[in-house]
Structures are given as structure tokens and as C-alpha cells.
Coordinates of C-alpha atoms in Angstrom, one line a residue:
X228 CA 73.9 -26.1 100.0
X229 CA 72.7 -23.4 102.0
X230 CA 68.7 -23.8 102.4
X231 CA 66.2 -20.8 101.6
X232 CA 65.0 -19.2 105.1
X233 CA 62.4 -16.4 105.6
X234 CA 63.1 -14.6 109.3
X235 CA 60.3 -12.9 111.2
X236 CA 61.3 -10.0 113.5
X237 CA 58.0 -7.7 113.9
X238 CA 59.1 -4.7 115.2
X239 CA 62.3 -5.9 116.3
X240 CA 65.0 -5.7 113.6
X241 CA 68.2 -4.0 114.7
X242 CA 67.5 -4.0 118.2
X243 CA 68.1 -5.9 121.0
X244 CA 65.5 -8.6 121.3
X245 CA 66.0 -8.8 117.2
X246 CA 69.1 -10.8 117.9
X247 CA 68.5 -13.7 116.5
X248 CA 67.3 -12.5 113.1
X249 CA 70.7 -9.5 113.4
X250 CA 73.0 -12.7 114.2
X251 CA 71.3 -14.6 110.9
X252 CA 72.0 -11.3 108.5
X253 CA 75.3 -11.0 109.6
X254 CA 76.3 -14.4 108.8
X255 CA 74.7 -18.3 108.9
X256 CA 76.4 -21.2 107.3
X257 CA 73.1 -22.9 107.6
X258 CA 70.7 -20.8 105.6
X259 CA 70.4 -18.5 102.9
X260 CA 68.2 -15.7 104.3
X261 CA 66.2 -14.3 101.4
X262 CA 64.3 -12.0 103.7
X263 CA 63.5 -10.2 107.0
X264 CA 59.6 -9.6 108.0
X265 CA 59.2 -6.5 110.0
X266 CA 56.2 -4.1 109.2
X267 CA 58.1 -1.2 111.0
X268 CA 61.2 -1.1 108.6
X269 CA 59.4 -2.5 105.1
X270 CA 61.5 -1.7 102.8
X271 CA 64.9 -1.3 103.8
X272 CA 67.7 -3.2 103.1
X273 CA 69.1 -5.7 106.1
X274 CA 72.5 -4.4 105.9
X275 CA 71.9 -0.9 105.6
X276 CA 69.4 -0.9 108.7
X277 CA 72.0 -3.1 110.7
X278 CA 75.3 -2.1 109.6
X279 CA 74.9 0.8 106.9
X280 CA 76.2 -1.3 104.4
X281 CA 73.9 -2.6 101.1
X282 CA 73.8 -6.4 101.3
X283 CA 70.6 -7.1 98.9
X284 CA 68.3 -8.5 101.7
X285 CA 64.9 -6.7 101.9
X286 CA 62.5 -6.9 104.9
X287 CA 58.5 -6.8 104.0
X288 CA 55.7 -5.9 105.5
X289 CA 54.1 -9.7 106.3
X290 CA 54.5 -13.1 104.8
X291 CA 52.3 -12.3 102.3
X292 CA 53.9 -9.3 101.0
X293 CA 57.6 -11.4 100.8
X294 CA 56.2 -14.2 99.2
X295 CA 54.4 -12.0 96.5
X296 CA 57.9 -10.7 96.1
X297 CA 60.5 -13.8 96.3
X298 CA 60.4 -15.8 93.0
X299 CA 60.0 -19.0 95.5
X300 CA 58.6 -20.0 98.7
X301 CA 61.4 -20.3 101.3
X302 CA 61.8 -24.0 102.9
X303 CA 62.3 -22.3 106.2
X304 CA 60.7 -19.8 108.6
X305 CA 62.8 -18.7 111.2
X306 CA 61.1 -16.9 114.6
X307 CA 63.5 -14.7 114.7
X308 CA 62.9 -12.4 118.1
X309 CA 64.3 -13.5 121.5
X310 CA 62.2 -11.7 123.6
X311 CA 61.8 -11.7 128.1
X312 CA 58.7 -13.9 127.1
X313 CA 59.3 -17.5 126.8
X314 CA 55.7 -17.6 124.8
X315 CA 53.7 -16.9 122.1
X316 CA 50.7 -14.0 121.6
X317 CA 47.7 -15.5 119.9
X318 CA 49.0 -13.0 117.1
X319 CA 51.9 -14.6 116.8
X320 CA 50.6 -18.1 116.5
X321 CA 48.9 -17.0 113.8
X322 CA 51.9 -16.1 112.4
X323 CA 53.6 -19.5 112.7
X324 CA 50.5 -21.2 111.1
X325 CA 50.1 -19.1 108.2
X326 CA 53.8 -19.6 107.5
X327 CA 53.1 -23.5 107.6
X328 CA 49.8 -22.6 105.4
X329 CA 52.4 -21.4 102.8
X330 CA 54.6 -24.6 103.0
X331 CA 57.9 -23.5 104.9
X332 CA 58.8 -25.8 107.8
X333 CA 59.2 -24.1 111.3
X334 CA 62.9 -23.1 113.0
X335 CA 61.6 -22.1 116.4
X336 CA 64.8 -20.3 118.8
X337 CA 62.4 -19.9 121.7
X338 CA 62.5 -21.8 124.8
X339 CA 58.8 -22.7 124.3
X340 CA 58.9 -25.6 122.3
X341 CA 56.6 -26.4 119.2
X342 CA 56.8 -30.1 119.4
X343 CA 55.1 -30.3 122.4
X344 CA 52.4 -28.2 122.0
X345 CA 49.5 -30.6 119.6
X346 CA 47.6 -27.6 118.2
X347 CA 51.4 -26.8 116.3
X348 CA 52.2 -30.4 115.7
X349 CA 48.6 -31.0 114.1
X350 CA 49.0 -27.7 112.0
X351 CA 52.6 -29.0 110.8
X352 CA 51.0 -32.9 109.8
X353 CA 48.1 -31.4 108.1
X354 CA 50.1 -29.1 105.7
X355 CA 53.7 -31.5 105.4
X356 CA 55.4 -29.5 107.5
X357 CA 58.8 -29.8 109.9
X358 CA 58.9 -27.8 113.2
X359 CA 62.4 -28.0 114.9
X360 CA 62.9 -25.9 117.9
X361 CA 66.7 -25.8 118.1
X362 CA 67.0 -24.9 122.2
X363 CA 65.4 -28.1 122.9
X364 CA 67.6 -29.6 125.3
X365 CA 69.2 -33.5 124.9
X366 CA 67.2 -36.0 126.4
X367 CA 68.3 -36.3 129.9
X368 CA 70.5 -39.4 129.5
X369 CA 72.0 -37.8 127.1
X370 CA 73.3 -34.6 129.0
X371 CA 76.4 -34.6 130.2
X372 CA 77.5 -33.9 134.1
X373 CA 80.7 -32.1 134.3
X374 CA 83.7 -34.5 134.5
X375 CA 87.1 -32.6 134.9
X376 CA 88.2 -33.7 131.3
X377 CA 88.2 -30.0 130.6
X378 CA 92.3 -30.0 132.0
X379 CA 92.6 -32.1 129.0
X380 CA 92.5 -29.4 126.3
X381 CA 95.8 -28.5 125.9
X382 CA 94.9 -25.3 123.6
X383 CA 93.9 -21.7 124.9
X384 CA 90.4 -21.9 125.6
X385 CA 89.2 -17.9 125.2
X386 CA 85.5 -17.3 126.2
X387 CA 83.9 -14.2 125.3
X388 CA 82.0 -12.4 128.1
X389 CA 80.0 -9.7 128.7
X390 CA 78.6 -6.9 130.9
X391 CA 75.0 -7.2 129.6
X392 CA 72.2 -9.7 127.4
X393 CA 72.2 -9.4 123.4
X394 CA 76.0 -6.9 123.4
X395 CA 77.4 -8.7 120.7
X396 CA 79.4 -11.5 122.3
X397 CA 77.8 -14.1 119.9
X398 CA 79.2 -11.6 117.0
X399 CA 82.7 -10.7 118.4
X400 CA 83.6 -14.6 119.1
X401 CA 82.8 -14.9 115.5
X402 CA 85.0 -12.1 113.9
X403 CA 87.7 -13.2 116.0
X404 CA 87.9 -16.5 114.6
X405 CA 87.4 -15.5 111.3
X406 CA 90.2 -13.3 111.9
X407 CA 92.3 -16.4 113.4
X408 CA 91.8 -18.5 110.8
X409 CA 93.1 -15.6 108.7
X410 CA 96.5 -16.3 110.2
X411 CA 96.5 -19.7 109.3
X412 CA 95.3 -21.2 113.2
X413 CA 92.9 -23.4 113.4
X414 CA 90.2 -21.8 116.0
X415 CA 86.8 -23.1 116.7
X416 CA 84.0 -21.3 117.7
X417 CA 81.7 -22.9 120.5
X418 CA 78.2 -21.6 121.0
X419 CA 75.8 -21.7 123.9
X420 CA 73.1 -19.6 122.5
X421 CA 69.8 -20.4 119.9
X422 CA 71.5 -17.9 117.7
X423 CA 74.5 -19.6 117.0
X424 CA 73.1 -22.5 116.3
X425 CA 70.8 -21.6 114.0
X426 CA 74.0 -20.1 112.1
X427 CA 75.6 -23.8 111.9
X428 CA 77.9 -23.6 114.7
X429 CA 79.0 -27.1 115.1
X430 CA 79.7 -27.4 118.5
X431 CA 77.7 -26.2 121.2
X432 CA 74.2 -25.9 123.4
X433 CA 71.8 -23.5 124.0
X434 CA 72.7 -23.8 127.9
X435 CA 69.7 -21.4 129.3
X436 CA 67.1 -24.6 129.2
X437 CA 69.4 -26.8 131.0
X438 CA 69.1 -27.3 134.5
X439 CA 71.9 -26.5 136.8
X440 CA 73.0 -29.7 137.4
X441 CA 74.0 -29.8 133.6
X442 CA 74.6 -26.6 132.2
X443 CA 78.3 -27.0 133.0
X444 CA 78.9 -30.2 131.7
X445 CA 77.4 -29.5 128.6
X446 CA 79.6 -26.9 128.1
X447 CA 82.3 -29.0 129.1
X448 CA 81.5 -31.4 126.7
X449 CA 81.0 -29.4 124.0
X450 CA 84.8 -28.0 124.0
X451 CA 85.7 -31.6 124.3
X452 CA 83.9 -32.5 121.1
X453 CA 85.4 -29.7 119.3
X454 CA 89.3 -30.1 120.5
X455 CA 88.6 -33.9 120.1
X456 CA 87.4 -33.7 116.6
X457 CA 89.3 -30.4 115.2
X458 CA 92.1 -30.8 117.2
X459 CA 92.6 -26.7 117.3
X460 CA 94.7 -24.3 117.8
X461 CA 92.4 -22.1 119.9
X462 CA 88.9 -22.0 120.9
X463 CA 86.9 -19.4 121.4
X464 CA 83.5 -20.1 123.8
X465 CA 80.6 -17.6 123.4
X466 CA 79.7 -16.1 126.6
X467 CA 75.6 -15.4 127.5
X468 CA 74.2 -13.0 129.5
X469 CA 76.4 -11.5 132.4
X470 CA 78.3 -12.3 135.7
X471 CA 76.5 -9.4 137.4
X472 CA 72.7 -10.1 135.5
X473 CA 70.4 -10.9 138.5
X474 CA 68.1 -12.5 135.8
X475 CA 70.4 -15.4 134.4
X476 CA 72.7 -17.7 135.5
X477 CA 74.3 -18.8 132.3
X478 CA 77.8 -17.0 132.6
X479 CA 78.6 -19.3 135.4
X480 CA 78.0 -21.9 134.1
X481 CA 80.3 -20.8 131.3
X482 CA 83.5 -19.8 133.3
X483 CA 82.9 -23.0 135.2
X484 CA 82.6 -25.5 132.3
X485 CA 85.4 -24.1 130.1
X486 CA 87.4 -22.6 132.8
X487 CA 89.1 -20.4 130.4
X488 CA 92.7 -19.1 130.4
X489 CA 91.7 -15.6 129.3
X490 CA 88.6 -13.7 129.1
X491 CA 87.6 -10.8 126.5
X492 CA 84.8 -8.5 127.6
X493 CA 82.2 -6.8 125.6
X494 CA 80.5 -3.6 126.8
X495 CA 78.0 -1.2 125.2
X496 CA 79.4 2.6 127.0
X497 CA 75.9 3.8 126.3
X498 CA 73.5 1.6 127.9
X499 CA 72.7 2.3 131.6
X500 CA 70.2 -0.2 132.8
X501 CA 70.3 -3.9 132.1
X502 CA 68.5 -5.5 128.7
X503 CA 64.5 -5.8 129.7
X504 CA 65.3 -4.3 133.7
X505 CA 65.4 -0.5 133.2
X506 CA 64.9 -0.2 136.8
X507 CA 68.8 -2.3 137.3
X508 CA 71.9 -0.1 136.5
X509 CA 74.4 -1.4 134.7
X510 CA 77.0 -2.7 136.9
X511 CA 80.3 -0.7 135.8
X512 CA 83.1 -2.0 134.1
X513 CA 85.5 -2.4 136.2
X514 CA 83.7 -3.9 139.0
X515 CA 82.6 -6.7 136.0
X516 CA 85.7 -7.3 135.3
X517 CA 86.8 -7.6 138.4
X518 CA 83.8 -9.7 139.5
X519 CA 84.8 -12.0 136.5
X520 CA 88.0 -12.2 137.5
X521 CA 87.6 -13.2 140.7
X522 CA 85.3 -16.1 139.7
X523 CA 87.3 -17.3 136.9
X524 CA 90.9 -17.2 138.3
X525 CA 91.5 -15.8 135.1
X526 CA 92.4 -12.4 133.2
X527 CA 90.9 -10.2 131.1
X528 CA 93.0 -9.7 128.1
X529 CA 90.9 -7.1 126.1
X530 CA 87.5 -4.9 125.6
X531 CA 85.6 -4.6 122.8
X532 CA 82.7 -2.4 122.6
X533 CA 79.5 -3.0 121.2
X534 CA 78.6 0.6 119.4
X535 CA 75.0 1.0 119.8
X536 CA 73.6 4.8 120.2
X537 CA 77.3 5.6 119.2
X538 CA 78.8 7.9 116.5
X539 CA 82.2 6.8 115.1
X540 CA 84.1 9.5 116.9
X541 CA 82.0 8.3 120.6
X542 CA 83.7 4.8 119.6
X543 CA 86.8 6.0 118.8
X544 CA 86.8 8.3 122.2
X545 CA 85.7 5.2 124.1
X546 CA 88.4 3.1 123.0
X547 CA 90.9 5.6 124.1
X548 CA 89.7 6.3 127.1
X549 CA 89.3 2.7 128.0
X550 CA 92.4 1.4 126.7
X551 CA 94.4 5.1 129.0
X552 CA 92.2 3.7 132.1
X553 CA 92.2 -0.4 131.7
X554 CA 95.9 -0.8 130.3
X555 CA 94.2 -3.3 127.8
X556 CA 93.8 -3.8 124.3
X557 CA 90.3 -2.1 123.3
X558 CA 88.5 -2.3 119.8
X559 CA 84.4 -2.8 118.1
X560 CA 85.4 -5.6 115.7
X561 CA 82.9 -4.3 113.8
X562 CA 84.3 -1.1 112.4
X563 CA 87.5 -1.6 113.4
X564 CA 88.3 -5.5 113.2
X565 CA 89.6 -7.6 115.6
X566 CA 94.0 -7.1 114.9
X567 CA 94.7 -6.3 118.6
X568 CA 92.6 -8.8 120.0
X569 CA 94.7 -11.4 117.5
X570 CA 98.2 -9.6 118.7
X571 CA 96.9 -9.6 122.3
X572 CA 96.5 -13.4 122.2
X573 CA 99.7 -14.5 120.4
X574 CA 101.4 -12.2 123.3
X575 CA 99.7 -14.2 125.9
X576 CA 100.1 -17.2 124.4
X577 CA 103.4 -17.7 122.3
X578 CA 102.6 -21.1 121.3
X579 CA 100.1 -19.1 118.9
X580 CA 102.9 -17.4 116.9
X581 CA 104.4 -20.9 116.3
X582 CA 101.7 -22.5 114.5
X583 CA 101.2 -19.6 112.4
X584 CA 103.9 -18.8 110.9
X585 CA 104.2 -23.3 110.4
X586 CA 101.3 -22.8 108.4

């Protein structure tokens, strides 16, 4: 059963350094998220604020004005902000402790890690309280250098990139296999990112603590685990960040590790400057895709677009325009779904067609 989680998000909810708490709302396997704290939005409903449709969530003022309102205390409290800062306000803190105060164990995404600070482990022994801080890497006998092993996987590896931070790869890689799995195949979704493993994903690293020298294998390993154990039909690999971010390195690491045989790109048409560097443009689209193409040796096989500051008919225009100027499949799986990326793939890879129509 799904355990009880209350998500902080101050200020944050529906934007981009709210991912983490947007990516929990719109689906976790993990937890059952019984409420959203963010003073600025008190008293909206989750799904209306983040996808204009009702889904019973509220979000409250503080911790004290959701626990006054949920019939129980929740076992978990989730930071849910990932923010340019790797740590804490004093403000903050005192967040985390009065949340431990009340009795819910500690699910910390940030790269700042709880366990090793004594002033949070202290707090946690004196009140019976867990603290797990989920992008704590393996222990570094355990990490994994990249092997080779990846030409093993027999199965199209698909990873899902992007021309910016926090666009909604995490979210389209996870439609799309929904939407696989809808045609009887058997795809797997592997994460790289805090968010999605808070939401259960099985497989996977956050890969932005990892030092170079492992950051590939991991991911590398990480598809091996899941062809290994699932034995798949597909698997999709979430992509982080961008080629072109001067901030980040993860992408590479990505494209190297699962070396991919086709690449789907998500792109927000509105935003101009990169997530937290107004000063950066956006690097256009087609020089990104050409830029991961070039890296890869692979193809892109499709766009989707991540709708933000967009009205329906912008997104529809979009997706017309791109698909007249790119000659590729183009769709926001989130009001449209995610049927030409599934026809896109069975066209580039037959074999696809096969096992669903076997199953």
C-alpha cells in the first residue's frame, strides 16, 4: 500500500523549481499525497492549479493548517522544491523540524543531504523519526564504471531529451510508457532524476551527485538491471537537463551511458532564457537537435512540447508549425496524448508491431 505523504512547495507549486512536488501530483506509485503546502496558492485544488482538472488534493497554508485539516498525520514529508540552491534557509530548517515535531519521517530530494548533517539526525532520534534523502549516491564500491554491456540490450532503448531543466521530460517518458503498455509491450521506464524516484521508478539514479567518472556507468547499469530483470520490449530513459545547458553535465552522461537508438525531444516554444540563467538564451531547436544528434549518432524521431505560458490554440499552432518545418512527429502528451509518438516508434522499429499484436 501506498504510504501517506505531505509535500512542501512554498511558493513554488506549478512552476518550475516546484517539480518535484508537480511530478508527485501527477502520479507516484510510492505515496499517497494527501496534501501540497504552499501559502501562495492555499486553497486550491492540485489538479486544477497544475492541470485544470479537479483531483481532490488541497494545498494549505503551513503544516499546521494541513494537519488541522487531514483526519491523520501523514507518515511522510516530502521537500518538495528543487531549487539552483543545493541548501537550506534557516526558515526552512525550521520547517523540516517542525514536520519531525509532528511525527512524519523526512523524504529529502535535495543534493544536501540530511544524514550527514547531526543537528537533523539528532532532531530525527529525539522525536522517532526516519530521514532518507533519496539523491544520495551508492557508496563508492558500489558505483558502477561503464562497461560496454550496454550493446547487450537487444530492445530499443528511447531516451527522452530536452532543450532546457524542469520541461517535462520526467513526465513525457512516463505517458509514453503508460501509453506502451497500453498496446500490450512491455516498456520500462528508467529514471535519473530525485523526482522519479520518489514516484517508485524501479530502476534508476539520480546521476547529478555522481562524479564523472560514474555517471555513465550508472546509467549503464541501470538499463542493464531493468532489461535483465523485465526482459522488455522497450525502454524509455529519462533525459536531465540539456545538451546545450552550460550549467549541467547530466545529458552526456545520458546519451553516453544508454547510447540510444532514437531520441525524442521536449521543448517549451515560450521560454527564451535557460531555467535559473535569464541572462543565457535558449539555444534554438534545431541547432539542439542537431547538437544531439551529432553526439549521439542517433535520430530524433519526434517533438513534444511542454505548454507552459501557452493557450490551446498556441499549442496546437506550434505543433503544426513544427511538425511543416522538422518533418517529425510533434505532440504535448499532456493534452493531446502520446499516439504519434507510439506510431512513430513501431515505424522505426518493426519488431514493436510484432509483439503487440502477440500479446
Amino acid at each position: 500500500m501506498k504510504a501517506d505523504a505531505l509535500v512542501y512547495c512554498e511558493n513554488e507549486f506549478g512552476s518550475v523549481d516546484g517539480k518535484v512536488a508537480n511530478g508527485l501530483i501527477r502520479q507516484s506509485e510510492r505515496y499517497s499525497i494527501v496534501g501540497i503546502i504552499d501559502s501562495s496558492k492555499k486553497g486550491q485544488d492540485t489538479g486544477e492549479r497544475l492541470d485544470g482538472v479537479s483531483n481532490g488534493i488541497l494545498i494549505f497554508e503551513s503544516i499546521e493548517h494541513a494537519l488541522e485539516e487531514l483526519s491523520t498525520i501523514p507518515e511522510y514529508f516530502i521537500y518538495g522544491i528543487a531549487p539552483l540552491a543545493s541548501f537550506l534557509n534557516d526558515e526552512q530548517k525550521e520547517i523540516i523540524f517542525t514536520a519531525m515535531k509532528s511525527g512524519m519521517n523526512i523524504v529529502n530530494g535535495l543534493p544536501e543531504f540530511f544524514n550527514d548533517n547531526i543537528h537533523y539526525t539528532n532532531m530525527a532520534l529525539k522525536y522517532g523519526v526516519t530521514i532518507q534523502d533519496v539523491r544520495k549516491p551508492p557508496a563508492r564500491k558500489n558505483l558502477h564504471n561503464f562497461s560496454g554491456r550496454i550493446g547487450e540490450v537487444k530492445v530499443p532503448i528511447i531516451t527522452v531529451m530536452g532543450t532546457d531543466c524542469a520541461v517535462g521530460k520526467r513526465t513525457t517518458a512516463l505517458v509514453l510508457v503508460e501509453a506502451l503498455r497500453n498496446e500490450g509491450l512491455n516498456a520500462v521506464f528508467v529514471t535519473t532524476g530525485q523526482t522519479g524516484l520518489l514516484q517508485g521508478s524501479k530502476y534508476g539514479v539520480a546521476i547529478d551527485v555522481l562524479t564523472s567518472g560514474f555517471a555513465t556507468g550508472e546509467v549503464e547499469n541501470a538499463i542493464l538491471n531493468a532489461y535483465e530483470q523485465e526482459q522488455p520490449d522497450i525502454i524509455v530513459v529519462e533525459g536531465q537537463g540539456a545538451l546545450s545547458h552550460p550549467a549541467f553535465t547530466s545529458s552526456s552522461a545520458i546519451i553516453r551511458g544508454a547510447m540510444p537508438d532514437a531520441i525524442i525531444i521536449q521543448h517549451p516554444p515560450k521560454r527564451k532564457s535557460y531555467c535559473d540563467y535569464p541572462k543565457i538564451p535558449l539555444l534554438d531547436l534545431v541547432d539542439e537537435i542537431e547538437m544531439i544528434e551529432v553526439f549521439s549518432k542517433s535520430k530524433v524521431i519526434a517533438i513534444t512540447i511542454n505548454h507552459e505560458n501557452m493557450t490551446n490554440v498556441e499549442v496546437d499552432n506550434a505543433i503544426k508549425r513544427y511538425e511543416s518545418k522538422y518533418d517529425l512527429p510533434v505532440t504535448d502528451v499532456l493534452l493531446h496524448g502520446c499516439d504519434k509518438l507510439v506510431r512513430e516508434l513501431i515505424k522505426t522499429f518493426p519488431e514493436l508491431k510484432r509483439e503487440s499484436v502477440l500479446i
